[in-house]
Coordinates of C-alpha atoms in Angstrom, one line a residue:
M1 CA 17.4 -20.2 2.8
S2 CA 19.0 -23.2 3.7
S3 CA 22.7 -24.5 2.2
A4 CA 21.0 -27.0 0.0
G5 CA 18.9 -24.4 -1.5
R6 CA 21.9 -22.1 -2.0
E7 CA 23.6 -25.1 -3.9
R8 CA 20.6 -26.0 -5.9
S9 CA 20.2 -22.1 -6.7
A10 CA 23.8 -22.1 -8.0
D11 CA 23.5 -24.9 -10.0
L12 CA 20.5 -23.4 -11.8
L13 CA 22.3 -20.1 -12.6
P14 CA 24.1 -21.0 -15.9
K15 CA 20.8 -22.5 -17.0
Q16 CA 19.1 -18.9 -16.3
R17 CA 21.8 -17.0 -18.2
A18 CA 21.6 -19.2 -21.1
A19 CA 17.7 -18.8 -21.5
Q20 CA 18.2 -15.1 -20.8
R21 CA 20.7 -15.1 -23.9
L22 CA 17.2 -16.2 -26.1
W23 CA 15.8 -12.3 -25.4
L24 CA 16.1 -9.9 -28.0
P25 CA 19.4 -8.4 -27.3
R26 CA 17.5 -4.8 -26.9
A27 CA 14.7 -5.9 -24.8
W28 CA 17.2 -7.6 -22.1
R29 CA 19.4 -4.7 -21.6
R30 CA 16.2 -2.1 -21.3
A31 CA 15.4 -4.6 -18.7
Q32 CA 18.5 -4.8 -17.0
N33 CA 18.8 -1.0 -16.9
A34 CA 15.7 -0.9 -15.4
K35 CA 16.7 -3.3 -12.7
K36 CA 19.8 -1.8 -12.1
A37 CA 18.1 1.7 -11.4
A38 CA 15.1 0.3 -9.7
R39 CA 17.2 -1.8 -6.9
P40 CA 21.1 -0.8 -7.3
E41 CA 21.6 -2.6 -4.0
L42 CA 21.1 -5.9 -6.0
D43 CA 23.9 -4.9 -8.7
N44 CA 27.0 -7.1 -7.1
V45 CA 24.7 -10.0 -6.0
G46 CA 22.0 -10.2 -8.7
W47 CA 18.1 -10.2 -8.6
S48 CA 18.3 -14.3 -8.9
V49 CA 20.6 -14.7 -5.6
H50 CA 18.1 -17.1 -4.0
G51 CA 17.0 -19.0 -7.4
L52 CA 13.4 -18.9 -6.3
A53 CA 12.2 -19.2 -9.6
Y54 CA 13.2 -22.8 -9.6
I55 CA 12.8 -23.7 -6.1
V56 CA 9.4 -21.7 -5.0
D57 CA 6.2 -23.4 -6.4
M58 CA 3.6 -20.8 -6.2
E59 CA 0.3 -23.2 -6.5
P60 CA 0.4 -24.1 -2.6
L61 CA -0.3 -20.8 -1.8
A62 CA -3.1 -21.0 -3.7
T63 CA -4.6 -24.6 -2.5
R64 CA -3.0 -25.3 0.7
Y65 CA -5.2 -23.2 3.0
P66 CA -8.8 -22.3 2.5
D67 CA -10.0 -18.4 1.9
N68 CA -11.7 -17.2 4.9
I69 CA -12.8 -13.9 3.4
G70 CA -16.3 -13.8 2.3
R71 CA -17.8 -13.1 -0.9
I72 CA -20.4 -10.9 -1.9
D73 CA -22.3 -10.4 -5.5
G74 CA -21.8 -6.9 -6.4
R75 CA -25.2 -6.8 -8.4
V76 CA -27.4 -8.1 -5.4
V77 CA -25.9 -6.0 -2.6
S78 CA -27.0 -2.7 -2.6
H79 CA -24.8 0.4 -1.7
A80 CA -26.2 0.9 1.6
E81 CA -25.9 -2.4 2.6
F82 CA -22.3 -2.8 1.9
A83 CA -21.6 0.3 3.8
E84 CA -23.3 -0.8 6.6
R85 CA -21.9 -4.4 6.8
Y86 CA -18.4 -3.7 5.2
E87 CA -17.4 -0.4 4.8
W88 CA -18.2 1.1 7.9
P89 CA -17.0 -1.8 10.5
R90 CA -14.0 -2.0 8.2
K91 CA -14.3 -5.4 7.0
P92 CA -12.3 -7.1 3.9
T93 CA -14.5 -8.8 1.2
I94 CA -14.4 -10.0 -2.4
I95 CA -16.7 -8.3 -4.7
T96 CA -18.1 -10.7 -7.6
G97 CA -20.3 -10.0 -10.9
L98 CA -18.8 -6.4 -11.5
I99 CA -16.0 -6.8 -13.9
D100 CA -17.8 -9.0 -16.3
N101 CA -19.1 -5.8 -17.8
W102 CA -16.1 -3.8 -18.0
R103 CA -14.2 -3.6 -21.6
A104 CA -11.0 -4.7 -19.8
S105 CA -12.2 -7.9 -19.2
H106 CA -11.6 -8.7 -23.0
K107 CA -9.2 -5.8 -23.8
W108 CA -6.8 -6.5 -21.4
D109 CA -4.9 -9.4 -22.5
F110 CA -1.5 -9.6 -22.6
D111 CA -1.2 -9.9 -26.8
R112 CA -3.5 -7.0 -27.3
L113 CA -2.1 -4.6 -24.8
E114 CA 1.2 -5.3 -26.1
R115 CA 0.0 -4.6 -29.7
K116 CA -1.9 -1.1 -28.5
Y117 CA 0.7 0.0 -25.8
R118 CA 4.2 -1.6 -27.3
N119 CA 5.7 2.1 -27.4
Q120 CA 4.4 3.7 -24.5
L121 CA 6.3 3.9 -21.4
F122 CA 4.8 2.3 -18.0
K123 CA 6.5 3.1 -14.5
C124 CA 7.7 -0.1 -13.0
G125 CA 9.7 1.2 -10.0
E126 CA 11.7 4.3 -8.4
D127 CA 15.5 5.1 -8.2
D128 CA 17.0 6.4 -4.9
S129 CA 16.3 9.8 -6.1
G130 CA 12.3 9.4 -5.9
C131 CA 12.4 9.5 -10.2
S132 CA 10.3 7.3 -11.8
V133 CA 11.7 4.3 -13.8
K134 CA 9.9 3.1 -16.9
L135 CA 9.9 0.8 -19.6
K136 CA 8.3 0.7 -23.0
M137 CA 5.5 -2.0 -22.9
K138 CA 7.1 -4.4 -25.5
Y139 CA 10.1 -4.7 -23.3
Y140 CA 8.6 -5.2 -20.4
M141 CA 6.3 -7.8 -21.8
T142 CA 9.2 -9.6 -22.8
Y143 CA 11.0 -9.2 -19.6
M144 CA 8.0 -10.8 -17.9
F145 CA 7.5 -13.7 -19.3
K146 CA 11.1 -14.5 -19.2
N147 CA 12.7 -13.5 -16.2
Y148 CA 13.8 -15.9 -13.6
D149 CA 14.2 -13.0 -10.5
D150 CA 13.5 -13.8 -7.2
S151 CA 11.2 -10.8 -6.9
P152 CA 10.4 -9.4 -10.3
L153 CA 9.8 -6.1 -11.4
C154 CA 6.2 -5.1 -11.7
I155 CA 4.1 -2.0 -13.6
F156 CA 2.6 -0.1 -10.8
D157 CA 1.7 3.2 -12.7
G158 CA 0.1 6.1 -11.1
S159 CA -0.2 8.2 -13.8
F160 CA -1.4 6.2 -17.0
G161 CA -4.7 8.3 -16.3
E162 CA -3.0 12.0 -17.5
R163 CA -0.9 10.4 -20.2
H164 CA -2.9 10.9 -23.8
K165 CA -2.0 7.7 -25.2
T166 CA -2.6 5.7 -22.1
K167 CA -5.5 7.4 -20.7
R168 CA -7.8 5.2 -22.9
L169 CA -7.3 2.6 -20.6
L170 CA -9.5 4.7 -18.3
D171 CA -12.2 3.7 -20.4
D172 CA -11.9 0.2 -20.3
Y173 CA -13.1 -0.1 -16.7
V174 CA -15.8 1.4 -14.4
V175 CA -15.2 2.5 -10.4
P176 CA -17.5 -0.1 -8.6
P177 CA -20.4 2.0 -7.3
Y178 CA -19.8 1.3 -3.8
F179 CA -16.4 3.6 -4.3
Q180 CA -17.6 6.2 -6.8
D181 CA -18.3 8.7 -4.1
D182 CA -14.6 9.8 -3.5
L183 CA -14.2 12.8 -1.3
F184 CA -10.7 13.2 -2.0
S185 CA -11.8 14.4 -5.7
Y186 CA -12.4 17.5 -4.3
V187 CA -8.7 18.0 -3.7
S188 CA -7.2 19.8 -6.9
S189 CA -5.0 17.6 -9.3
K190 CA -1.9 19.6 -8.4
R191 CA -2.1 18.5 -4.7
R192 CA -4.1 15.1 -4.8
P193 CA -1.4 12.6 -4.3
P194 CA -1.8 9.4 -6.5
Y195 CA -4.6 7.0 -5.9
R196 CA -5.3 5.0 -9.2
W197 CA -2.8 2.4 -10.7
F198 CA -2.7 0.2 -13.8
V199 CA -0.6 -3.0 -12.3
M200 CA 0.5 -5.6 -14.2
G201 CA 3.5 -8.5 -13.4
P202 CA 4.5 -11.8 -13.1
A203 CA 4.5 -14.4 -10.7
R204 CA 6.5 -13.8 -7.7
S205 CA 5.7 -10.2 -7.7
G206 CA 3.8 -8.2 -5.2
T207 CA 3.5 -5.7 -2.5
G208 CA 5.3 -6.1 0.9
I209 CA 3.4 -5.5 4.1
H210 CA 2.0 -2.2 4.4
I211 CA -1.1 0.2 5.2
D212 CA -2.2 2.4 2.5
P213 CA -1.5 6.1 2.8
L214 CA -3.6 8.7 4.8
G215 CA -6.4 6.3 6.0
T216 CA -7.4 5.3 2.7
S217 CA -9.6 2.2 1.8
A218 CA -8.7 0.6 -1.4
W219 CA -10.2 -1.6 -4.2
N220 CA -8.3 -4.1 -6.7
G221 CA -10.4 -4.9 -9.6
L222 CA -8.2 -8.1 -11.1
V223 CA -8.5 -9.0 -14.9
K224 CA -6.0 -12.0 -15.6
G225 CA -4.4 -14.2 -13.2
R226 CA -4.7 -14.6 -9.4
K227 CA -3.7 -13.1 -6.3
K228 CA -2.8 -14.2 -2.9
W229 CA -3.8 -11.8 -0.1
V230 CA -3.2 -11.8 3.4
L231 CA -5.0 -8.9 5.3
I232 CA -4.3 -8.1 9.3
P233 CA -6.3 -5.9 11.3
P234 CA -5.0 -2.6 12.1
N235 CA -4.2 -3.2 15.9
V236 CA -1.7 -5.8 15.2
P237 CA 2.0 -4.3 15.7
K238 CA 4.4 -4.0 13.0
A239 CA 6.9 -6.0 14.6
L240 CA 5.3 -9.1 14.3
L241 CA 4.5 -8.8 10.6
K242 CA 8.2 -8.0 9.6
P243 CA 10.7 -10.8 8.3
P244 CA 13.4 -11.3 10.6
S245 CA 16.5 -8.8 9.5
E246 CA 18.7 -11.8 9.2
I247 CA 16.9 -13.8 6.9
S248 CA 15.6 -11.2 4.1
K249 CA 19.0 -9.4 3.2
Y250 CA 18.5 -9.0 0.0
H251 CA 14.8 -8.8 -0.7
P252 CA 13.7 -7.2 2.8
D253 CA 10.8 -5.9 2.0
E254 CA 9.4 -7.9 -1.2
A255 CA 6.1 -10.0 -1.0
I256 CA 8.2 -13.2 -1.7
T257 CA 10.2 -12.9 1.3
W258 CA 6.8 -12.3 3.6
F259 CA 5.2 -15.4 2.2
L260 CA 8.3 -17.5 2.9
N261 CA 9.3 -16.2 6.0
V262 CA 6.3 -14.7 8.0
Y263 CA 3.3 -16.7 6.6
P264 CA 4.3 -20.0 7.9
K265 CA 4.5 -18.6 11.1
L266 CA 1.0 -16.9 11.3
H267 CA -0.3 -20.3 11.0
L268 CA 1.5 -21.7 13.6
E269 CA 0.5 -18.8 16.2
T270 CA -3.4 -17.9 15.1
N271 CA -4.0 -17.1 18.4
K272 CA -1.4 -14.2 18.7
V273 CA -2.0 -12.6 15.2
P274 CA -5.5 -13.2 13.6
F275 CA -5.6 -12.9 9.8
Y276 CA -7.2 -13.1 6.9
E277 CA -6.4 -14.6 3.6
C278 CA -7.8 -15.4 0.2
V279 CA -7.5 -16.4 -3.4
Q280 CA -8.7 -13.4 -5.7
H281 CA -9.6 -15.0 -9.1
P282 CA -10.0 -13.0 -12.6
G283 CA -13.5 -10.8 -12.3
E284 CA -13.1 -10.5 -8.7
I285 CA -12.3 -7.1 -6.8
M286 CA -10.8 -7.3 -3.2
F287 CA -11.8 -4.2 -0.9
V288 CA -9.1 -3.4 1.6
P289 CA -10.8 -1.4 4.6
S290 CA -8.5 1.8 5.9
G291 CA -5.9 1.3 8.3
W292 CA -5.4 -2.5 7.5
W293 CA -2.2 -4.4 7.0
H294 CA -2.1 -6.4 3.9
V295 CA 0.1 -8.3 1.8
V296 CA -0.5 -9.3 -1.8
I297 CA 1.5 -11.5 -4.2
N298 CA 0.8 -12.9 -7.9
L299 CA 0.7 -16.5 -8.2
D300 CA 0.5 -16.1 -12.2
N301 CA 0.9 -13.2 -14.9
T302 CA -1.8 -11.0 -13.7
I303 CA -3.5 -7.7 -15.2
A304 CA -5.4 -5.1 -12.3
V305 CA -6.3 -2.1 -11.6
T306 CA -6.2 -0.4 -8.5
Q307 CA -7.6 2.6 -6.7
N308 CA -7.5 4.3 -3.1
F309 CA -10.5 6.6 -1.8
C310 CA -11.9 8.2 1.3
S311 CA -15.6 8.4 1.7
L312 CA -17.8 9.3 4.2
N313 CA -17.4 6.0 6.2
N314 CA -14.1 6.3 6.7
L315 CA -13.6 10.3 6.4
E316 CA -12.6 10.0 10.3
Y317 CA -9.2 8.4 9.6
V318 CA -8.3 10.1 6.6
W319 CA -9.1 13.5 8.6
R320 CA -6.5 12.7 11.2
K321 CA -3.8 11.8 8.7
T322 CA -4.1 13.9 6.1
K323 CA -4.2 16.6 8.7
R324 CA -1.1 15.7 10.3
S325 CA 1.1 14.7 7.1
R326 CA -0.5 16.9 4.5
P327 CA -1.5 20.2 6.0
K328 CA -1.3 22.4 2.8
M329 CA -3.6 19.5 1.1
F330 CA -5.7 19.2 4.1
R331 CA -6.8 22.8 4.6
Q332 CA -7.6 23.7 0.6
W333 CA -9.3 20.2 0.9
I334 CA -11.6 20.8 3.8
E335 CA -12.8 24.4 2.3
Q336 CA -13.8 22.9 -0.9
L337 CA -16.0 20.0 1.2
R338 CA -17.4 22.5 3.1
S339 CA -18.7 24.6 0.0
H340 CA -19.8 21.3 -1.6
R341 CA -20.6 18.8 0.7
P342 CA -22.6 19.3 3.5
D343 CA -23.0 15.9 4.5
A344 CA -19.5 15.7 5.1
V345 CA -19.5 18.9 6.9
R346 CA -21.6 17.4 9.8
V347 CA -18.6 14.7 10.1
L348 CA -16.2 17.4 10.0
D349 CA -18.1 19.5 12.6
R350 CA -18.2 16.6 14.9
L351 CA -14.4 15.9 14.4
Q352 CA -13.3 19.3 15.0
F353 CA -15.5 19.5 18.0
N354 CA -13.9 16.0 19.6
E355 CA -10.4 17.5 18.8
E356 CA -11.0 20.9 20.5
S357 CA -12.5 19.6 23.3
G358 CA -10.1 17.2 24.2
R359 CA -7.3 19.6 23.8
E360 CA -9.5 21.7 26.3
H361 CA -9.7 19.0 28.6
S362 CA -5.9 18.1 28.5
S363 CA -5.0 21.7 29.0
S364 CA -7.4 22.3 32.0
S365 CA -5.8 19.7 33.5
N366 CA -2.3 20.4 33.4
E367 CA -3.0 24.1 34.3
S368 CA -4.6 22.6 37.6
S369 CA -1.6 20.0 38.3
S370 CA 0.7 23.1 37.2
S371 CA -1.1 25.4 39.9
S372 CA -0.9 22.9 42.7
S373 CA 2.8 22.5 42.3
S374 CA 3.6 26.0 42.2
S375 CA 1.9 26.6 45.5
D376 CA 3.8 23.8 46.9
S377 CA 7.3 24.9 45.2
D378 CA 7.1 28.8 45.8
S379 CA 9.8 28.5 48.9
S380 CA 12.5 27.1 46.8
S381 CA 12.9 28.4 43.1
S382 CA 16.1 25.9 42.5
D383 CA 13.8 23.0 43.8
S384 CA 11.2 24.4 41.4
D385 CA 13.8 24.9 38.3
S386 CA 15.0 21.4 38.5
E387 CA 11.4 20.0 38.6
S388 CA 10.3 21.6 36.1
D389 CA 11.6 19.5 33.3
S390 CA 9.9 16.7 31.3
D391 CA 10.4 13.1 32.1
E392 CA 14.0 12.8 30.9
N393 CA 14.3 13.3 34.7
V394 CA 12.8 10.1 35.2
G395 CA 15.8 7.5 36.5
H396 CA 17.9 10.2 37.6
G397 CA 16.4 10.6 41.2
L398 CA 13.0 12.1 40.5
N399 CA 9.7 10.4 40.6
K400 CA 7.7 10.1 37.5
N401 CA 4.6 11.5 38.9
E402 CA 6.7 14.7 40.5
S403 CA 8.1 15.4 37.0
Q404 CA 4.6 15.3 35.1
S405 CA 3.1 17.9 38.0
K406 CA 5.8 20.2 37.1
K407 CA 5.3 20.4 33.5
S408 CA 4.2 23.7 31.7
P409 CA 0.6 23.7 30.9
T410 CA 0.8 23.6 27.2
A411 CA -1.6 22.3 24.8
P412 CA -0.7 18.6 23.3
R413 CA 0.8 18.8 20.2
D414 CA 0.6 16.6 17.3
P415 CA 2.6 13.6 16.8
V416 CA 6.0 14.5 14.8
V417 CA 5.8 12.8 11.5
T418 CA 8.7 11.4 10.2
R419 CA 8.6 11.8 6.4
K420 CA 10.8 10.1 3.7
R421 CA 12.6 12.6 1.4
R422 CA 12.1 10.6 -1.5
G423 CA 10.9 13.4 -4.5
D424 CA 7.4 14.8 -3.7
C425 CA 6.4 12.3 -1.4
S426 CA 4.9 13.0 2.3
H427 CA 3.3 10.3 3.3
D428 CA 3.9 8.7 6.8
E429 CA 6.9 6.8 6.8
S430 CA 5.3 3.7 8.4
E431 CA 2.4 4.0 5.8
C432 CA 4.6 5.2 3.0
L433 CA 4.1 3.0 -0.1
C434 CA 6.3 5.0 -2.7
K435 CA 9.4 2.4 -2.0
L436 CA 6.8 -0.6 -2.7
H437 CA 5.3 1.0 -5.9
R438 CA 7.3 -1.2 -8.3
S439 CA 5.1 -4.1 -7.0
P440 CA 1.2 -4.6 -7.0

């Protein structure tokens, strides 16, 4: 932020504090405690260190650039056509005409939700130990309408469907017909990772740039407010999409930081990074294909529901990711699919065959290389020992081709998975959403 911006932010802080004093004292204390638990690194500088609530106008995000994601009418496009045109080729799109029949379209307004669920706790973040940070609906509503935070807390609750008094929200919406065949439904409830979320948040809240975990696709149904989406193809390197560290000290992973610093550069370098963008309006469903980078920010106070899923069309991607990062769940899931889904078995058999044939090919090539190299090195065991090391010898007087020819003929291993040790999370670190679950 420029020095002028910082000075303006400092001038506005007294106004912000005066506005906060108008809160109900208990609601203000509960919100402060939740904020402190969710992001303790902001204790010393505050959640309004940049004064973005006063400086940033969200409306240009909605109007400056036109949408380049197509829309389809869910009442007209068949399931088979959707799979062929969008799901199988992994093409994002917006679906209209389906939310109009949801009960949520008239039951999920802010006043009604506050009255019906006022004393129910909803998750709005995680602390450093991975435990959920929760607020009662009545306190969160006060916070949402009266906050001046740069990147506000957002309800992102993945267990609302398991709690007695909040699972009634499940009756208010219907999973779109394109996404009802979820192969992860064959995973036991104890092992299945979170897959559906009730989402509510104010302007400036959102989800930073990420890929959904385990290779799943996702849909997001918006009931109230507007969201700005940017989606980027899977082959774009992550390094091109992250905000520079020197300008994102306090909010490095937040959507507002990305839209202020990375988004303008994408429009200046469209030839370098292809991307899609749109504004999602109430009554529309966003389809996010597996593997796609995406970032979303709320332009207004919003209410939405979102789910991740695995279908026959993205099973190949989910199979690879789940086998690598959730092996216990993977084995139980595959057993269930083989017992109940013969159509999925055909895909699984093909994937298994391709993997095994690939390993056999790699192993046979390693064996032939090893046998030829050993015949040349029998005369000198000391040379053989020195040359049997891996590529670590490259750059220390050994040719890379010579180093590779001396490798032992072992089958290739799966890549090492780096996991975040936050509660029971076991997603790939590069795709984990847990740190971002405070935002929609």
